[in-house]
Coordinates of C-alpha atoms (C1' of nucleotides) in Angstrom, one line a residue:
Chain O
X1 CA 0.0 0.0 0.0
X2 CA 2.0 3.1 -1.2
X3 CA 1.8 6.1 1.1
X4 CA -0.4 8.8 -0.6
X5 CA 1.2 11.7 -2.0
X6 CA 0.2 15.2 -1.1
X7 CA -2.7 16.8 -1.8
X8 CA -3.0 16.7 -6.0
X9 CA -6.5 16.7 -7.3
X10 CA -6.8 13.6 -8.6
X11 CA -7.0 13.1 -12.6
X12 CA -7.5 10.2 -14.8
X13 CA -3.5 9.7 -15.1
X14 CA -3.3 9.5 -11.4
X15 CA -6.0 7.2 -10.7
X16 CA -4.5 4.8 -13.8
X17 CA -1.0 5.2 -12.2
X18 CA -1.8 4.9 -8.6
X19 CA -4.0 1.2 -10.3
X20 CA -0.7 0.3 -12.0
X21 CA 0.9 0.9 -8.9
X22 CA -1.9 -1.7 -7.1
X23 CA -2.2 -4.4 -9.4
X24 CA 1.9 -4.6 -9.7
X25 CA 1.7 -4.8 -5.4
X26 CA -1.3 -7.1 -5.0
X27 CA -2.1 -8.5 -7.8
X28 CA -5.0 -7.3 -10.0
X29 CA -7.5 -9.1 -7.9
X30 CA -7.2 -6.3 -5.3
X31 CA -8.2 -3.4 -7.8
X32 CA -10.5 -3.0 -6.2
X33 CA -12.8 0.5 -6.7
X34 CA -12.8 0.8 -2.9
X35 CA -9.2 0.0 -2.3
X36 CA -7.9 2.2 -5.4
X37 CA -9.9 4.9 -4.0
X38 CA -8.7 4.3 -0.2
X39 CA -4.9 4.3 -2.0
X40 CA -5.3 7.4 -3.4
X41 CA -7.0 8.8 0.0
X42 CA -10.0 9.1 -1.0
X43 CA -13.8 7.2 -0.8
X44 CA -14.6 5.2 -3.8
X45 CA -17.0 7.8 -5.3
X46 CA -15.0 9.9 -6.0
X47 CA -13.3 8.0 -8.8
X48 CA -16.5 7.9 -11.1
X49 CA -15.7 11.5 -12.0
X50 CA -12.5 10.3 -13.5
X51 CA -13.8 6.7 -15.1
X52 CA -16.8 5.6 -15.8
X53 CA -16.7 2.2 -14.3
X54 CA -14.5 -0.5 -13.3
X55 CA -14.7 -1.1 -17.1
X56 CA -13.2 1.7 -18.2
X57 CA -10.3 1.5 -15.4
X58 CA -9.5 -2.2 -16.5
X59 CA -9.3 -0.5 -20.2
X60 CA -7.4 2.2 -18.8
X61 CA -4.8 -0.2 -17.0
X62 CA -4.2 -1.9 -20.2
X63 CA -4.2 1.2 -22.2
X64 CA -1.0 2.8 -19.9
X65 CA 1.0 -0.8 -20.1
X66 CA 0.4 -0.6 -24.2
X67 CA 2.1 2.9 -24.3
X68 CA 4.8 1.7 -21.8
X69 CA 5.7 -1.0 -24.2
X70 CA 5.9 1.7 -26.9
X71 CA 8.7 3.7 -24.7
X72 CA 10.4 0.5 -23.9
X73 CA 10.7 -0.5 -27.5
X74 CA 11.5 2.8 -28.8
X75 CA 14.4 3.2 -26.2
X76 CA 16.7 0.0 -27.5
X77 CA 15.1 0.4 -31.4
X78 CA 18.3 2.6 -32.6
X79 CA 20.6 -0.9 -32.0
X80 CA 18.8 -2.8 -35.0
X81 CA 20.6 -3.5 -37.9
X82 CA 18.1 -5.2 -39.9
X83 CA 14.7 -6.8 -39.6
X84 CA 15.7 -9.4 -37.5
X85 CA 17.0 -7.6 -35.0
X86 CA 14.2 -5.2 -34.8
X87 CA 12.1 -7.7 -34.3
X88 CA 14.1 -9.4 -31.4
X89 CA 14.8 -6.6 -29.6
X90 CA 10.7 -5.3 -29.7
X91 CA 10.0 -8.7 -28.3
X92 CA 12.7 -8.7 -25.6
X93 CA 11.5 -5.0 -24.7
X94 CA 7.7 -6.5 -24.1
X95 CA 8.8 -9.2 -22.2
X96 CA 11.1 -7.2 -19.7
X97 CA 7.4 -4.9 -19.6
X98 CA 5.7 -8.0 -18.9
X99 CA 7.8 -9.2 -16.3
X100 CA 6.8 -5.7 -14.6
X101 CA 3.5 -6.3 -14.6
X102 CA 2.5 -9.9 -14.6
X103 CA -1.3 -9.3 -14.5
X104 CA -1.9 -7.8 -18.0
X105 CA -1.5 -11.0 -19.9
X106 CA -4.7 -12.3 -18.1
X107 CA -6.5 -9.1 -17.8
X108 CA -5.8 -8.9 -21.9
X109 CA -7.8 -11.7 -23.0
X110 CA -10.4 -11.4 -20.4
X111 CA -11.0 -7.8 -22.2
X112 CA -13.5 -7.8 -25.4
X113 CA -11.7 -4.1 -26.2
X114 CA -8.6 -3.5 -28.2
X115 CA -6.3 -1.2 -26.0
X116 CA -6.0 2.2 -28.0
X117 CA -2.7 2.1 -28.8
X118 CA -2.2 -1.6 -29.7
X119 CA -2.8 -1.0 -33.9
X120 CA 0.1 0.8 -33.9
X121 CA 2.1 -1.6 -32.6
X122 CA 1.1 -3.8 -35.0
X123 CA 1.6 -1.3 -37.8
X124 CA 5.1 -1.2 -36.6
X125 CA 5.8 -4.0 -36.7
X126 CA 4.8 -4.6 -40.0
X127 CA 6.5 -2.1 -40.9
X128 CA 10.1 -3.2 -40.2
X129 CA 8.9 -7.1 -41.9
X130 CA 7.8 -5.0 -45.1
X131 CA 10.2 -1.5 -45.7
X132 CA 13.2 -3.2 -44.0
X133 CA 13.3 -6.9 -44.5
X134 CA 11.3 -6.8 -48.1
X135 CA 8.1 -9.8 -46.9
X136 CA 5.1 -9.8 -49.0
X137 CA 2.3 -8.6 -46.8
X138 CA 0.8 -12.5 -46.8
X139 CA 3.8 -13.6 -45.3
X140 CA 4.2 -10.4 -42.9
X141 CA 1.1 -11.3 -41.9
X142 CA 1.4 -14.7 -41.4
X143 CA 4.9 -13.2 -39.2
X144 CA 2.8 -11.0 -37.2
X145 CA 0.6 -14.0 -36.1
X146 CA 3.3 -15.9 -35.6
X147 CA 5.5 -13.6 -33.2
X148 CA 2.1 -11.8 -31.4
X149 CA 2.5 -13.9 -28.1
X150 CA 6.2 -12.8 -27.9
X151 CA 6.3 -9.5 -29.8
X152 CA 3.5 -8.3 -27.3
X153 CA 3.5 -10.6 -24.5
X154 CA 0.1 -12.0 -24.9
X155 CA -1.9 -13.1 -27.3
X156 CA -4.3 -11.1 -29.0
X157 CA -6.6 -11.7 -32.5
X158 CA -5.8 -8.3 -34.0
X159 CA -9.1 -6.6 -35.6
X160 CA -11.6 -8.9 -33.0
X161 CA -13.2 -5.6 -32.6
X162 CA -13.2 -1.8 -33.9
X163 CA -9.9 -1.6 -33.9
X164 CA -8.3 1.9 -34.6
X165 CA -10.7 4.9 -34.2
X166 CA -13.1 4.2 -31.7
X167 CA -15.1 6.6 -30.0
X168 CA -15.0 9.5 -32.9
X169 CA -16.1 6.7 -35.1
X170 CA -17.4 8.4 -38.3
X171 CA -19.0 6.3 -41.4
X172 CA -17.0 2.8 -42.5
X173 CA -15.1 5.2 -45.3
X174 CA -14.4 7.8 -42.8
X175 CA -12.9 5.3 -40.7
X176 CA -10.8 3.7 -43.6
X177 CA -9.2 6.7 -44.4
X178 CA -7.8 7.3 -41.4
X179 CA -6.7 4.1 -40.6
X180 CA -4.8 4.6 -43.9
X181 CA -3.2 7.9 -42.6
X182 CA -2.3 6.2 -39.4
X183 CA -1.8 2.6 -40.0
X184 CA -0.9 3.0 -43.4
X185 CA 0.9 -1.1 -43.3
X186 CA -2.1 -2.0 -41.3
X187 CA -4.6 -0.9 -43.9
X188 CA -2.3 -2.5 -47.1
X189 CA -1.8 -5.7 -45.5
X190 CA -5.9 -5.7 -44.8
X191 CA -6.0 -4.7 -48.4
X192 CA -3.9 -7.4 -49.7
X193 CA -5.4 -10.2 -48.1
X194 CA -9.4 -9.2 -48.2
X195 CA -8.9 -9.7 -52.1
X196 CA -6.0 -13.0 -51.9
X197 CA -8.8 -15.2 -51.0
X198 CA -12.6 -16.2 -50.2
X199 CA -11.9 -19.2 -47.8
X200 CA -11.1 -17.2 -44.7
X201 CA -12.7 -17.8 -41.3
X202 CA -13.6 -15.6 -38.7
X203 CA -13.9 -12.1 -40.7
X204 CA -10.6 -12.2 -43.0
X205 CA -8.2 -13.8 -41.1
X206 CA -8.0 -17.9 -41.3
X207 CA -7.1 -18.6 -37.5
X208 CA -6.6 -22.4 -38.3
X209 CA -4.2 -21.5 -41.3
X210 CA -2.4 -18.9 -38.8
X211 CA -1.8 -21.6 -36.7
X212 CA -0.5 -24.5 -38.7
X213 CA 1.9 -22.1 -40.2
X214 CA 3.2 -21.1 -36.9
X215 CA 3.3 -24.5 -35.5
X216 CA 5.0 -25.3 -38.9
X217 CA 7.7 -23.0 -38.4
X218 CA 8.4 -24.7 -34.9
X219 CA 8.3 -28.0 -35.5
X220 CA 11.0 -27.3 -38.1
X221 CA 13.3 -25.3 -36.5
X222 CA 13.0 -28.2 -33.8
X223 CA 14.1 -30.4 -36.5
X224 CA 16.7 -28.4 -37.8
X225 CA 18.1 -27.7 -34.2
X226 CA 17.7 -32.0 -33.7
X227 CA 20.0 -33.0 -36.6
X228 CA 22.5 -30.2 -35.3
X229 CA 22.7 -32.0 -31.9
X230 CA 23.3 -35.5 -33.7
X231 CA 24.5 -34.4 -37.2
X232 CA 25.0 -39.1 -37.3
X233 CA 21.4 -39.2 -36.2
Chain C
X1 CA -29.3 -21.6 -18.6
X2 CA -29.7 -25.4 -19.3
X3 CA -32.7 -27.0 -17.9
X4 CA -32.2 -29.4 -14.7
X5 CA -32.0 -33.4 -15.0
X6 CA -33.9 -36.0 -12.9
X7 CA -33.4 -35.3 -9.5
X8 CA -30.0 -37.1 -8.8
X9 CA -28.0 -36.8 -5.6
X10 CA -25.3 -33.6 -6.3
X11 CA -21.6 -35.2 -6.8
X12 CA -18.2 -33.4 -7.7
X13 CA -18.3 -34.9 -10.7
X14 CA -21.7 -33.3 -11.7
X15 CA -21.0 -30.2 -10.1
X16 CA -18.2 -29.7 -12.3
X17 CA -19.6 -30.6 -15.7
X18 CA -22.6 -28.5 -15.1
X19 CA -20.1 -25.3 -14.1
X20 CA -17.8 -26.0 -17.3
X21 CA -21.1 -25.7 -19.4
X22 CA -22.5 -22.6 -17.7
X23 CA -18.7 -21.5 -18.7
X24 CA -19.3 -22.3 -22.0
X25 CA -22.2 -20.7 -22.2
X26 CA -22.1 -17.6 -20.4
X27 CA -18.4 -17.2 -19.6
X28 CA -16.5 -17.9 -16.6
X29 CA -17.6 -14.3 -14.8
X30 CA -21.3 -16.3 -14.9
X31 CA -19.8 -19.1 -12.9
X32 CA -20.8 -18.2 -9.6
X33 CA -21.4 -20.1 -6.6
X34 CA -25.4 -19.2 -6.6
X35 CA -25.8 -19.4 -10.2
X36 CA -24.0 -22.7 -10.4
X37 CA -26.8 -24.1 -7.7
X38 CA -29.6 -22.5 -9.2
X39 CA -28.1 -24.3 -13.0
X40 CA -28.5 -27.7 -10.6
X41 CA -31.8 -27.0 -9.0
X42 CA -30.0 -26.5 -5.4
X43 CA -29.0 -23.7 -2.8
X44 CA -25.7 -22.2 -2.8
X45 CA -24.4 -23.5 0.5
X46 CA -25.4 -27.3 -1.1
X47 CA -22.0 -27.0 -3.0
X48 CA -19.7 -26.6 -0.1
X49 CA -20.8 -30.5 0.3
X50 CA -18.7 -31.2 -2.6
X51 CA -16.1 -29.0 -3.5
X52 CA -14.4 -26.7 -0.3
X53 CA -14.8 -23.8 -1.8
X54 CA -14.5 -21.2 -5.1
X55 CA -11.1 -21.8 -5.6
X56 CA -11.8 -25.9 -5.5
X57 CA -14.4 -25.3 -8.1
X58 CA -11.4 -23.4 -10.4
X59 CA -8.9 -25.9 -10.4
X60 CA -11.7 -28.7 -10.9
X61 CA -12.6 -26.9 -14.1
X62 CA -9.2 -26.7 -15.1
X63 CA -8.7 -30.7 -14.2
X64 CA -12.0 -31.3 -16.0
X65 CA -10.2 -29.4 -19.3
X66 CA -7.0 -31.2 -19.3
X67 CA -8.3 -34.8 -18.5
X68 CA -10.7 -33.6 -21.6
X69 CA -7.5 -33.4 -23.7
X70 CA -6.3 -35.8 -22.9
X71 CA -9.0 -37.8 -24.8
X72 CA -9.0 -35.8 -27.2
X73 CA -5.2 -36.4 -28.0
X74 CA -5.7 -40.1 -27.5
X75 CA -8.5 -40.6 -30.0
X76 CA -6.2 -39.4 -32.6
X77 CA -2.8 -40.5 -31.2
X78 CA -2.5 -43.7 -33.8
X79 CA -2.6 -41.5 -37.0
X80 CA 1.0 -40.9 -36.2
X81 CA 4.0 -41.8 -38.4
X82 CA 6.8 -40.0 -36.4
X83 CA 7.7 -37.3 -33.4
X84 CA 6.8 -34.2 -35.9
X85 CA 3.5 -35.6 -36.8
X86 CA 2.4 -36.5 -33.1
X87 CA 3.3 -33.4 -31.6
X88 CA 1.5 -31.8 -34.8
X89 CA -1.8 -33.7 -33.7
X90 CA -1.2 -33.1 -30.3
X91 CA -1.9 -29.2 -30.7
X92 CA -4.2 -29.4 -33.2
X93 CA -6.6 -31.7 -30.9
X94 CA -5.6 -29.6 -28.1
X95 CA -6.5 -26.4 -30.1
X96 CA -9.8 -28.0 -30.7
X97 CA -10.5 -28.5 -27.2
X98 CA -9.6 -25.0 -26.2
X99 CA -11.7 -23.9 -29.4
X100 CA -14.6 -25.2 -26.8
X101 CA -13.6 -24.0 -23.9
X102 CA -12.0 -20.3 -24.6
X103 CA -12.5 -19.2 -21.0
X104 CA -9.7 -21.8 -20.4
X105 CA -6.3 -20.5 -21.2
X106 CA -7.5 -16.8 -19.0
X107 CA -8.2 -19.3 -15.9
X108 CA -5.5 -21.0 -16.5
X109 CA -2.9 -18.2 -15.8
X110 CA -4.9 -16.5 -13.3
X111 CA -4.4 -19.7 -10.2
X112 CA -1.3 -20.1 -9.2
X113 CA -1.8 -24.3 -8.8
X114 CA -0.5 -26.5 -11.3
X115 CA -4.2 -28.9 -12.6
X116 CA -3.4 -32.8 -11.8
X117 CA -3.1 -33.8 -15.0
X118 CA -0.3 -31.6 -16.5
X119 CA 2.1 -32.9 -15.8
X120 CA 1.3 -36.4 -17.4
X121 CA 1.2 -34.5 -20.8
X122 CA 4.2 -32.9 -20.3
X123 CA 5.8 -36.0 -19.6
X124 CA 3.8 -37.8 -22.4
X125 CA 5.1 -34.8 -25.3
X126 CA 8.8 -35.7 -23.4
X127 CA 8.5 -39.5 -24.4
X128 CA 7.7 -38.4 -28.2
X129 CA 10.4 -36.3 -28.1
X130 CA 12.9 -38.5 -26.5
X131 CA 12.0 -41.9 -27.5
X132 CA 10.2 -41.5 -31.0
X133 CA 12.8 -38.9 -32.0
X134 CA 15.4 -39.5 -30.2
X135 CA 16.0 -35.9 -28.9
X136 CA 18.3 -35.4 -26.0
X137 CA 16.6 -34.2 -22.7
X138 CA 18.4 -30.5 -22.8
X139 CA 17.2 -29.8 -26.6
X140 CA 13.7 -31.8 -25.4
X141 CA 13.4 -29.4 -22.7
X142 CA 13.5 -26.6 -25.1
X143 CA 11.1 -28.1 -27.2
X144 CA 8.4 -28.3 -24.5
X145 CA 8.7 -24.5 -23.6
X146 CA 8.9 -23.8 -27.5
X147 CA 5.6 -25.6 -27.9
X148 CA 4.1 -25.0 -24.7
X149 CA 1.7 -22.6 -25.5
X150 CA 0.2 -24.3 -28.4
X151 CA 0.6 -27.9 -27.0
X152 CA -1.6 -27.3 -24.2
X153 CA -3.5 -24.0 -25.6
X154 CA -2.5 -22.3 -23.4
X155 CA 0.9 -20.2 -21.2
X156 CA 2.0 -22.4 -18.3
X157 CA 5.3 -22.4 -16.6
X158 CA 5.6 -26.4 -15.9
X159 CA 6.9 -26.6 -11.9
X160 CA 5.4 -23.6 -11.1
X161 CA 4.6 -24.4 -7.6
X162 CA 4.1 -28.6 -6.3
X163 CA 3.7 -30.3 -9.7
X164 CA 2.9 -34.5 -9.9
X165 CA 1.9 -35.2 -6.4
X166 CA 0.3 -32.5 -4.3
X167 CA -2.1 -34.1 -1.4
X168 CA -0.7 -36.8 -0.2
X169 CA 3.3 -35.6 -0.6
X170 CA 5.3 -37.8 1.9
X171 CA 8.7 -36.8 2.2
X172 CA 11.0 -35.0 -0.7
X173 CA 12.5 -38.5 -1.6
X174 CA 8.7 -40.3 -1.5
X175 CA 7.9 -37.5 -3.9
X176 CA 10.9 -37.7 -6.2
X177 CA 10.4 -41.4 -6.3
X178 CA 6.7 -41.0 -7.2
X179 CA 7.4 -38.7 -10.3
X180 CA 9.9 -41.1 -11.3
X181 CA 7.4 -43.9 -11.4
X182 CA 4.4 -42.0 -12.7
X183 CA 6.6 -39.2 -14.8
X184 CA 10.0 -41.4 -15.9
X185 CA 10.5 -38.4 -18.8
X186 CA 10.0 -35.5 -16.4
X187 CA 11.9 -36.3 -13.7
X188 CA 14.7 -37.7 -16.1
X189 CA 14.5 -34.3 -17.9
X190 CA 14.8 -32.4 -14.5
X191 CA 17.8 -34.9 -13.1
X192 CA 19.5 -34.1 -16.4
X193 CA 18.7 -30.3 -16.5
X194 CA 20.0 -29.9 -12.4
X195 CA 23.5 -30.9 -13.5
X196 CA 24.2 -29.1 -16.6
X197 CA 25.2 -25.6 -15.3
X198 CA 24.6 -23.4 -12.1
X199 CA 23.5 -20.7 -13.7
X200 CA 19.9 -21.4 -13.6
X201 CA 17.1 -18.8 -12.6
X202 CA 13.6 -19.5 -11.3
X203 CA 14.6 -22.6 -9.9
X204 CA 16.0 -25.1 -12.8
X205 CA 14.9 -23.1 -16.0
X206 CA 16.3 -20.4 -17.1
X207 CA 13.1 -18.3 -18.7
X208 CA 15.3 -15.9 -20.8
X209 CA 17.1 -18.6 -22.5
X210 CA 14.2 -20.4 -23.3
X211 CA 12.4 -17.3 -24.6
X212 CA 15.2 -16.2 -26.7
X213 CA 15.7 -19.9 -28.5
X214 CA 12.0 -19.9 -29.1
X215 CA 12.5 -16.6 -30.6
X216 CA 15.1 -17.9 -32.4
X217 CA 13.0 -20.5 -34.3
X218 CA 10.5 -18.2 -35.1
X219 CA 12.8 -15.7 -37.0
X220 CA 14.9 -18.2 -38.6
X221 CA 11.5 -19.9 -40.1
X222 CA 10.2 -16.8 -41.2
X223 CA 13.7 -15.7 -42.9
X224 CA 14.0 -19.0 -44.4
X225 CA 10.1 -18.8 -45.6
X226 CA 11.0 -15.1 -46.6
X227 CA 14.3 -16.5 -48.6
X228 CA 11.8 -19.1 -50.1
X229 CA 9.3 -16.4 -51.7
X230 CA 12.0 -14.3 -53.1
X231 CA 14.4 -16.2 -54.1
X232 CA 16.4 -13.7 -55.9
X233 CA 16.3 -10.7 -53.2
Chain K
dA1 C1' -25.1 -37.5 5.3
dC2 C1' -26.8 -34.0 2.8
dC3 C1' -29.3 -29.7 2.3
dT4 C1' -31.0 -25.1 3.9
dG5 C1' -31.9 -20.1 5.7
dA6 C1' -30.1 -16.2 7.9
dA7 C1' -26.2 -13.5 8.5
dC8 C1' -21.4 -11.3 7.6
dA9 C1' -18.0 -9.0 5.0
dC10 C1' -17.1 -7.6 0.6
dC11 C1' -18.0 -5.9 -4.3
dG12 C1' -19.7 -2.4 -8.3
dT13 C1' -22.9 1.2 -8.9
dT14 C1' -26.9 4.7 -8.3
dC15 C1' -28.6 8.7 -6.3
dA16 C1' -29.5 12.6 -3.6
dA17 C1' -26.9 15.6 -1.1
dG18 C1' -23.1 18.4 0.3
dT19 C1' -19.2 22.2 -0.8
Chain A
dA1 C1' -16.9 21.1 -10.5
dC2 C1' -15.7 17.7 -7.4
dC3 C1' -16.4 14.8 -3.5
dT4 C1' -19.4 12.2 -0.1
dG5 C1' -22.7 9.0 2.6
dA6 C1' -26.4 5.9 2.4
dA7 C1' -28.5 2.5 -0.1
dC8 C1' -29.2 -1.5 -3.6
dA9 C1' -28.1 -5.8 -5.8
dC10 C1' -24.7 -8.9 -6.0
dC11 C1' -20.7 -12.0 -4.3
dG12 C1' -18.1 -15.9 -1.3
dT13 C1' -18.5 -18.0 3.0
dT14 C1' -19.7 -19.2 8.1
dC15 C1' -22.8 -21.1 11.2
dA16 C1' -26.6 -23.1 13.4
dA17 C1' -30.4 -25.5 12.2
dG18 C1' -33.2 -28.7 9.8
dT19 C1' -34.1 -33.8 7.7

DNA sequence: ACCTGAACACCGTTCAAGT
DNA sequence: ACCTGAACACCGTTCAAGT
C-alpha cells in the first residue's frame, strides 16, 4: 500500500497510475474501486468523475502498459541492424514490460476491447517485416501471427473488434481513411489479403491457417536444431 | 441456462460438468457459486458438500479441461507416423478442445496451482520427443517451452509451484520417487537439466534462454520462408 | 449425510446531497 | 466542479439449524 502523495486533485492519469501501482503490489485481484480509492485517499465515489466504471479503469490499465511497451521498444530500437534484429529486440522489450506487470496477460484476454494504442504496434511491426526486410504482406502477416504472443507478450486476435478509431467513429469510409493515414501497413496488409482469397474464417483472417503455419515453423526449426545436436542421427 | 436433470443426488463430478457448461455458455464471470446451484436446481451452500470452496471449483474446471485433452489427443494418437507428426496432432486436438472451452487459457494463468493432470502430458510430449525422435533431454526441454503454449492451448510455466503429487506428498524423496514412477520423462529431464550448469534462474529453468531460443526458431523460419518467396532478393 | 436459511464482509454502482 | 454517505443488488463464505 504506497503512502499517498500530497494533496493533488486527482485526474485520470493519477488514478490509472496509482491502479498500476496496485495491481503490480497485490495483484489485479485487489483493484478494487474501494481500495484504489482508499490508495489514493479518498472514498470510492469519487473515482466515477474520473472513469466511468471499473470497465473503463480495466481498459485504462491496459491502455497505460500498451504505451509503456511503446517507450520501452523505442528506447533500445536505434541498436537494429536489420529486420531481424528489430524484431528481437521489440520482443525482448515487451517481455522485460511483462515481467513488470504480470497481470496484463490475463487481464488482456479477459477484455473484449482492443487497448488504443495496440494497432500501432502492430503497424510497426509490419513495418520493419515489409520496408526493411522486403516480406510480401501475406507472409508479414502470417509473421505478425506468428510472433504476437512474444512480440506483445500475450496473445491477442488483431481486428476482434473496432480496432483503430473508436469513439470519434465516423462512417466505415471515414474510418478507412484514417486508418490509412495512421496505420498505413495495417490498412495495405488488410487490403492485400481481403482480395487474396474467399476461404477465410472468422472475418478475413483464417485462425486455423495462422496456426498451422506457426506450429510449422516450430516444429521445423526443432528439427533443424535435432540433426545439429546429432549431425549421425 | 440449461434446464435441470432428474433429480440425482449432487456429486463433484456433476458439479463440475454442469459449471464447465454454464462456462461455455455464459463465460467464466457467470460461474458463480449461486448461479451454479440454481443451474442444478440447489442452494448455494449445497455446493460446499462437494467441492471446499470457489477456488476448488477453479482448479476442478481446469482438471475437468485437461483430462478432456487428454482424450482428445488419445482418439487421434494412432494417425502418427513419427515425433513431428504426433506433436502436430497433439496441438491441433488440443487447439480444438480449447476452441470449446476459450475461457480456459484466461483461468488457466490467473491460479497459481499447477491442474493434476499436466504434468502427465508434459511427460507424455517428453516420451515423443525422447524416444520416438530421439531428442536429447536438454534440446527436449526446449522443445516443451517452444511448444508450450500451443501444446496445451495455453501459457503455463511447468513446476510452477508442487507439480505430480500435491495431497498426499510424503517426504522429498517419496515425492521424487513417485514422479519417477508415474513421470519417468519428467523427472529424467529435471535430473539431467539440475547438473548441466549453475547458472539457472527461477529454480532449474532459465526463462530468458528459453524465450530467446524460441524466438530464435521463429525468425529463422520466417527468414527461411522469406528466402523461399524471393528467391532472388 | 446432505441440504437449507439467515447472516457477515465484501463488491460495483446509483442517487441525492453536500461544498 | 468535485467529492461524499447511504443504499441497492450482488458476491463468497460461516454457522446453526433442519431432515
Amino acid at each position: 500500500v504506497p503512502a499517498r502523495a500530497g494533496r493533488r486533485p486527482l485526474s485520470r492519469d493519477r488514478v490509472l497510475a496509482a491502479a498500476v501501482d496496485l495491481a503490480d503490489a497485490e495483484g489485479l485481484e485487489a483493484v478494487t474501486m474501494r481500495r484504489l480509492a482508499a490508495a489514493l485517499g479518498v472514498e470510492a465515489m469519487s473515482l466515477y468523475h474520473h472513469l466511468p466504471g471499473k470497465d473503463a479503469l480495466l481498459d485504462g490499465l491496459l491502455d497505460t502498459v500498451v504505451a509503456e511497451m511503446g517507450t520501452a521498444v523505442a528506447a533500445r530500437s536505434g541498436e537494429a541492424a536489420d529486420w531481424r534484429e528489430a524484431l528481437r529486440l521489440r520482443c525482448l522489450s515487451a517481455r522485460e514490460v511483462m515481467l513488470r506487470h504480470p497481470w496484463v496477460p490475463g487481464l488482456m484476454n479477459a477484455r473484449t476491447t482492443v487497448p488504443a494504442g495496440l494497432p500501432r504496434h502492430y503497424d510497426a511491426i509490419l513495418a520493419t517485416l515489409v520496408e526493411d526486410g522486403g516480406f510480401s504482406y501475406h507472409l508479414a502477416h502470417r509473421a505478425l501471427h506468428a510472433l504476437g504472443t512474444m512480440a506483445l507478450g500475450f496473445v491477442q486476435e488483431p481486428f476482434a473488434a473496432g480496432a483503430g478509431a473508436a469513439d470519434d467513429a465516423g462512417t466505415d469510409a471515414e474510418v478507412a481513411a484514417a486508418m490509412a493515414a495512421d496505420l498505413p501497413h495495417l490498412a495495405a496488409m488488410v487490403a492485400a489479403e481481403s482480395h487474396a482469397g474467399d476461404e477465410q474464417v472468422l472475418g478475413w483472417c483464417d485462425s486455423q491457417a495462422e496456426f498451422e503455419f506457426t506450429l510449422g515453423l516450430l516444429l521445423d526449426g526443432l528439427a533443424a536444431a535435432h540433426a545439429a545436436e546429432t549431425p549421425a542421427g
